[in-house]
Amino acid sequence: MTAAIRYDADAVHAPLLTFQWHIRTSGDDVTYEASGTCPVCGCAMTRTWTSGQPPVAKGGFLGRRREPGPEPYYTTCRCRTLHMNRPPDEEFGCGALLALAPPQPAQTGGQTP
């Protein structure tokens, strides 16, 4: 049996991170690419999301969003640095979970994603 984890009433969530966004369109497909620095390990990283693609078999969306909106984009660190103790099934990153602020209208050419 596992001991209960103590509740921390003073816990705080990290603020949304501001990354540089690049948006590309090709027909109905839109690719959103965020680049920045992981605040945990300090390594440069890039993460890509797409929308407009058909879902994969069994209803999965593998790295895709239904429709981009004002909610944060969530990702784990995707840096290419070798980090000690990274699980063998994890290909990238230090394991940090990051919340990225969505692209602003100025970054999307005036369009609201």
mmCIF file with all atom_site columns, C-alpha atoms in Angstrom:
data_model
loop_
_atom_site.group_PDB
_atom_site.id
_atom_site.type_symbol
_atom_site.label_atom_id
_atom_site.label_alt_id
_atom_site.label_comp_id
_atom_site.label_asym_id
_atom_site.label_entity_id
_atom_site.label_seq_id
_atom_site.pdbx_PDB_ins_code
_atom_site.Cartn_x
_atom_site.Cartn_y
_atom_site.Cartn_z
_atom_site.occupancy
_atom_site.B_iso_or_equiv
_atom_site.pdbx_formal_charge
_atom_site.auth_seq_id
_atom_site.auth_comp_id
_atom_site.auth_asym_id
_atom_site.auth_atom_id
_atom_site.pdbx_PDB_model_num
ATOM 1   C CA . MET A 1 1   ? 0.000  0.000  0.000   1.00 0.00 ? 1   MET A CA 1
ATOM 2   C CA . THR A 1 2   ? 1.295  3.459  -0.898  1.00 0.00 ? 2   THR A CA 1
ATOM 3   C CA . ALA A 1 3   ? 1.305  6.281  1.637   1.00 0.00 ? 3   ALA A CA 1
ATOM 4   C CA . ALA A 1 4   ? -0.875 9.263  0.838   1.00 0.00 ? 4   ALA A CA 1
ATOM 5   C CA . ILE A 1 5   ? 0.801  12.334 -0.618  1.00 0.00 ? 5   ILE A CA 1
ATOM 6   C CA . ARG A 1 6   ? 0.497  15.362 1.622   1.00 0.00 ? 6   ARG A CA 1
ATOM 7   C CA . TYR A 1 7   ? -1.765 18.130 0.281   1.00 0.00 ? 7   TYR A CA 1
ATOM 8   C CA . ASP A 1 8   ? 0.070  21.421 -0.252  1.00 0.00 ? 8   ASP A CA 1
ATOM 9   C CA . ALA A 1 9   ? -2.308 24.378 0.105   1.00 0.00 ? 9   ALA A CA 1
ATOM 10  C CA . ASP A 1 10  ? 0.496  26.749 -0.906  1.00 0.00 ? 10  ASP A CA 1
ATOM 11  C CA . ALA A 1 11  ? 1.306  25.003 -4.184  1.00 0.00 ? 11  ALA A CA 1
ATOM 12  C CA . VAL A 1 12  ? 1.599  27.290 -7.169  1.00 0.00 ? 12  VAL A CA 1
ATOM 13  C CA . HIS A 1 13  ? 1.468  26.522 -10.839 1.00 0.00 ? 13  HIS A CA 1
ATOM 14  C CA . ALA A 1 14  ? 4.121  27.925 -13.116 1.00 0.00 ? 14  ALA A CA 1
ATOM 15  C CA . PRO A 1 15  ? 2.927  30.788 -15.309 1.00 0.00 ? 15  PRO A CA 1
ATOM 16  C CA . LEU A 1 16  ? 2.348  30.200 -18.999 1.00 0.00 ? 16  LEU A CA 1
ATOM 17  C CA . LEU A 1 17  ? 5.567  30.241 -20.985 1.00 0.00 ? 17  LEU A CA 1
ATOM 18  C CA . THR A 1 18  ? 5.930  32.565 -23.953 1.00 0.00 ? 18  THR A CA 1
ATOM 19  C CA . PHE A 1 19  ? 7.582  30.838 -26.898 1.00 0.00 ? 19  PHE A CA 1
ATOM 20  C CA . GLN A 1 20  ? 8.201  32.089 -30.452 1.00 0.00 ? 20  GLN A CA 1
ATOM 21  C CA . TRP A 1 21  ? 5.460  30.815 -32.775 1.00 0.00 ? 21  TRP A CA 1
ATOM 22  C CA . HIS A 1 22  ? 5.682  30.014 -36.492 1.00 0.00 ? 22  HIS A CA 1
ATOM 23  C CA . ILE A 1 23  ? 2.436  29.209 -38.303 1.00 0.00 ? 23  ILE A CA 1
ATOM 24  C CA . ARG A 1 24  ? 2.363  27.563 -41.727 1.00 0.00 ? 24  ARG A CA 1
ATOM 25  C CA . THR A 1 25  ? -0.643 26.714 -43.850 1.00 0.00 ? 25  THR A CA 1
ATOM 26  C CA . SER A 1 26  ? -0.945 24.218 -46.673 1.00 0.00 ? 26  SER A CA 1
ATOM 27  C CA . GLY A 1 27  ? -4.472 23.826 -48.002 1.00 0.00 ? 27  GLY A CA 1
ATOM 28  C CA . ASP A 1 28  ? -6.677 23.013 -45.021 1.00 0.00 ? 28  ASP A CA 1
ATOM 29  C CA . ASP A 1 29  ? -3.727 21.921 -42.870 1.00 0.00 ? 29  ASP A CA 1
ATOM 30  C CA . VAL A 1 30  ? -2.225 24.391 -40.391 1.00 0.00 ? 30  VAL A CA 1
ATOM 31  C CA . THR A 1 31  ? 1.028  23.715 -38.555 1.00 0.00 ? 31  THR A CA 1
ATOM 32  C CA . TYR A 1 32  ? 1.821  25.567 -35.310 1.00 0.00 ? 32  TYR A CA 1
ATOM 33  C CA . GLU A 1 33  ? 5.461  25.416 -34.238 1.00 0.00 ? 33  GLU A CA 1
ATOM 34  C CA . ALA A 1 34  ? 6.631  26.787 -30.873 1.00 0.00 ? 34  ALA A CA 1
ATOM 35  C CA . SER A 1 35  ? 10.333 27.344 -30.153 1.00 0.00 ? 35  SER A CA 1
ATOM 36  C CA . GLY A 1 36  ? 11.878 28.425 -26.877 1.00 0.00 ? 36  GLY A CA 1
ATOM 37  C CA . THR A 1 37  ? 13.882 27.357 -23.853 1.00 0.00 ? 37  THR A CA 1
ATOM 38  C CA . CYS A 1 38  ? 12.763 24.794 -21.283 1.00 0.00 ? 38  CYS A CA 1
ATOM 39  C CA . PRO A 1 39  ? 12.766 26.573 -17.904 1.00 0.00 ? 39  PRO A CA 1
ATOM 40  C CA . VAL A 1 40  ? 13.691 23.349 -16.085 1.00 0.00 ? 40  VAL A CA 1
ATOM 41  C CA . CYS A 1 41  ? 16.790 22.169 -17.975 1.00 0.00 ? 41  CYS A CA 1
ATOM 42  C CA . GLY A 1 42  ? 17.607 25.383 -19.873 1.00 0.00 ? 42  GLY A CA 1
ATOM 43  C CA . CYS A 1 43  ? 17.830 23.625 -23.242 1.00 0.00 ? 43  CYS A CA 1
ATOM 44  C CA . ALA A 1 44  ? 16.407 24.925 -26.519 1.00 0.00 ? 44  ALA A CA 1
ATOM 45  C CA . MET A 1 45  ? 13.378 23.020 -27.791 1.00 0.00 ? 45  MET A CA 1
ATOM 46  C CA . THR A 1 46  ? 10.781 23.058 -30.542 1.00 0.00 ? 46  THR A CA 1
ATOM 47  C CA . ARG A 1 47  ? 7.316  21.468 -30.504 1.00 0.00 ? 47  ARG A CA 1
ATOM 48  C CA . THR A 1 48  ? 4.895  21.209 -33.444 1.00 0.00 ? 48  THR A CA 1
ATOM 49  C CA . TRP A 1 49  ? 1.106  20.820 -33.487 1.00 0.00 ? 49  TRP A CA 1
ATOM 50  C CA . THR A 1 50  ? -1.085 20.433 -36.543 1.00 0.00 ? 50  THR A CA 1
ATOM 51  C CA . SER A 1 51  ? -4.781 20.818 -37.163 1.00 0.00 ? 51  SER A CA 1
ATOM 52  C CA . GLY A 1 52  ? -6.906 19.932 -40.154 1.00 0.00 ? 52  GLY A CA 1
ATOM 53  C CA . GLN A 1 53  ? -5.439 16.457 -40.588 1.00 0.00 ? 53  GLN A CA 1
ATOM 54  C CA . PRO A 1 54  ? -7.646 13.384 -40.438 1.00 0.00 ? 54  PRO A CA 1
ATOM 55  C CA . PRO A 1 55  ? -7.382 11.502 -37.129 1.00 0.00 ? 55  PRO A CA 1
ATOM 56  C CA . VAL A 1 56  ? -5.323 8.333  -36.913 1.00 0.00 ? 56  VAL A CA 1
ATOM 57  C CA . ALA A 1 57  ? -6.988 4.933  -36.570 1.00 0.00 ? 57  ALA A CA 1
ATOM 58  C CA . LYS A 1 58  ? -9.167 4.400  -33.479 1.00 0.00 ? 58  LYS A CA 1
ATOM 59  C CA . GLY A 1 59  ? -9.874 8.121  -33.087 1.00 0.00 ? 59  GLY A CA 1
ATOM 60  C CA . GLY A 1 60  ? -6.447 9.262  -31.873 1.00 0.00 ? 60  GLY A CA 1
ATOM 61  C CA . PHE A 1 61  ? -5.133 12.708 -32.643 1.00 0.00 ? 61  PHE A CA 1
ATOM 62  C CA . LEU A 1 62  ? -1.358 12.145 -32.140 1.00 0.00 ? 62  LEU A CA 1
ATOM 63  C CA . GLY A 1 63  ? 0.010  15.678 -31.705 1.00 0.00 ? 63  GLY A CA 1
ATOM 64  C CA . ARG A 1 64  ? -3.005 17.427 -33.182 1.00 0.00 ? 64  ARG A CA 1
ATOM 65  C CA . ARG A 1 65  ? -5.599 19.779 -31.769 1.00 0.00 ? 65  ARG A CA 1
ATOM 66  C CA . ARG A 1 66  ? -9.266 19.932 -32.708 1.00 0.00 ? 66  ARG A CA 1
ATOM 67  C CA . GLU A 1 67  ? -9.217 23.643 -33.403 1.00 0.00 ? 67  GLU A CA 1
ATOM 68  C CA . PRO A 1 68  ? -6.642 26.033 -32.009 1.00 0.00 ? 68  PRO A CA 1
ATOM 69  C CA . GLY A 1 69  ? -7.998 28.454 -29.472 1.00 0.00 ? 69  GLY A CA 1
ATOM 70  C CA . PRO A 1 70  ? -7.076 30.625 -26.518 1.00 0.00 ? 70  PRO A CA 1
ATOM 71  C CA . GLU A 1 71  ? -6.338 27.715 -24.165 1.00 0.00 ? 71  GLU A CA 1
ATOM 72  C CA . PRO A 1 72  ? -2.692 26.858 -23.403 1.00 0.00 ? 72  PRO A CA 1
ATOM 73  C CA . TYR A 1 73  ? -0.715 24.366 -25.418 1.00 0.00 ? 73  TYR A CA 1
ATOM 74  C CA . TYR A 1 74  ? 0.698  21.594 -23.187 1.00 0.00 ? 74  TYR A CA 1
ATOM 75  C CA . THR A 1 75  ? 3.847  19.666 -23.927 1.00 0.00 ? 75  THR A CA 1
ATOM 76  C CA . THR A 1 76  ? 6.706  17.902 -22.271 1.00 0.00 ? 76  THR A CA 1
ATOM 77  C CA . CYS A 1 77  ? 10.227 19.206 -22.811 1.00 0.00 ? 77  CYS A CA 1
ATOM 78  C CA . ARG A 1 78  ? 11.291 18.230 -26.343 1.00 0.00 ? 78  ARG A CA 1
ATOM 79  C CA . CYS A 1 79  ? 14.976 19.225 -26.213 1.00 0.00 ? 79  CYS A CA 1
ATOM 80  C CA . ARG A 1 80  ? 17.548 16.994 -27.905 1.00 0.00 ? 80  ARG A CA 1
ATOM 81  C CA . THR A 1 81  ? 20.024 17.079 -25.001 1.00 0.00 ? 81  THR A CA 1
ATOM 82  C CA . LEU A 1 82  ? 21.007 13.794 -23.380 1.00 0.00 ? 82  LEU A CA 1
ATOM 83  C CA . HIS A 1 83  ? 19.624 13.864 -19.833 1.00 0.00 ? 83  HIS A CA 1
ATOM 84  C CA . MET A 1 84  ? 20.786 11.272 -17.310 1.00 0.00 ? 84  MET A CA 1
ATOM 85  C CA . ASN A 1 85  ? 18.089 8.962  -15.877 1.00 0.00 ? 85  ASN A CA 1
ATOM 86  C CA . ARG A 1 86  ? 15.672 9.612  -18.741 1.00 0.00 ? 86  ARG A CA 1
ATOM 87  C CA . PRO A 1 87  ? 13.482 6.523  -19.218 1.00 0.00 ? 87  PRO A CA 1
ATOM 88  C CA . PRO A 1 88  ? 14.544 4.479  -22.270 1.00 0.00 ? 88  PRO A CA 1
ATOM 89  C CA . ASP A 1 89  ? 11.118 4.875  -23.894 1.00 0.00 ? 89  ASP A CA 1
ATOM 90  C CA . GLU A 1 90  ? 11.397 8.691  -23.779 1.00 0.00 ? 90  GLU A CA 1
ATOM 91  C CA . GLU A 1 91  ? 13.109 9.913  -26.921 1.00 0.00 ? 91  GLU A CA 1
ATOM 92  C CA . PHE A 1 92  ? 13.473 13.618 -26.033 1.00 0.00 ? 92  PHE A CA 1
ATOM 93  C CA . GLY A 1 93  ? 13.616 16.114 -23.199 1.00 0.00 ? 93  GLY A CA 1
ATOM 94  C CA . CYS A 1 94  ? 14.139 16.329 -19.462 1.00 0.00 ? 94  CYS A CA 1
ATOM 95  C CA . GLY A 1 95  ? 10.583 15.231 -18.575 1.00 0.00 ? 95  GLY A CA 1
ATOM 96  C CA . ALA A 1 96  ? 9.250  18.655 -17.561 1.00 0.00 ? 96  ALA A CA 1
ATOM 97  C CA . LEU A 1 97  ? 5.579  19.354 -18.308 1.00 0.00 ? 97  LEU A CA 1
ATOM 98  C CA . LEU A 1 98  ? 5.203  22.828 -19.796 1.00 0.00 ? 98  LEU A CA 1
ATOM 99  C CA . ALA A 1 99  ? 2.179  25.053 -20.455 1.00 0.00 ? 99  ALA A CA 1
ATOM 100 C CA . LEU A 1 100 ? 2.742  27.395 -23.404 1.00 0.00 ? 100 LEU A CA 1
ATOM 101 C CA . ALA A 1 101 ? 0.769  30.571 -24.029 1.00 0.00 ? 101 ALA A CA 1
ATOM 102 C CA . PRO A 1 102 ? -1.042 30.299 -27.377 1.00 0.00 ? 102 PRO A CA 1
ATOM 103 C CA . PRO A 1 103 ? 0.194  32.388 -30.309 1.00 0.00 ? 103 PRO A CA 1
ATOM 104 C CA . GLN A 1 104 ? -0.988 35.985 -30.322 1.00 0.00 ? 104 GLN A CA 1
ATOM 105 C CA . PRO A 1 105 ? -2.869 37.445 -33.338 1.00 0.00 ? 105 PRO A CA 1
ATOM 106 C CA . ALA A 1 106 ? 0.261  39.405 -34.370 1.00 0.00 ? 106 ALA A CA 1
ATOM 107 C CA . GLN A 1 107 ? 2.135  36.076 -34.628 1.00 0.00 ? 107 GLN A CA 1
ATOM 108 C CA . THR A 1 108 ? -0.590 34.529 -36.796 1.00 0.00 ? 108 THR A CA 1
ATOM 109 C CA . GLY A 1 109 ? -0.733 37.281 -39.393 1.00 0.00 ? 109 GLY A CA 1
ATOM 110 C CA . GLY A 1 110 ? -3.825 38.822 -37.795 1.00 0.00 ? 110 GLY A CA 1
ATOM 111 C CA . GLN A 1 111 ? -5.725 35.538 -37.631 1.00 0.00 ? 111 GLN A CA 1
ATOM 112 C CA . THR A 1 112 ? -6.888 34.225 -34.307 1.00 0.00 ? 112 THR A CA 1
ATOM 113 C CA . PRO A 1 113 ? -5.779 30.591 -34.160 1.00 0.00 ? 113 PRO A CA 1
#
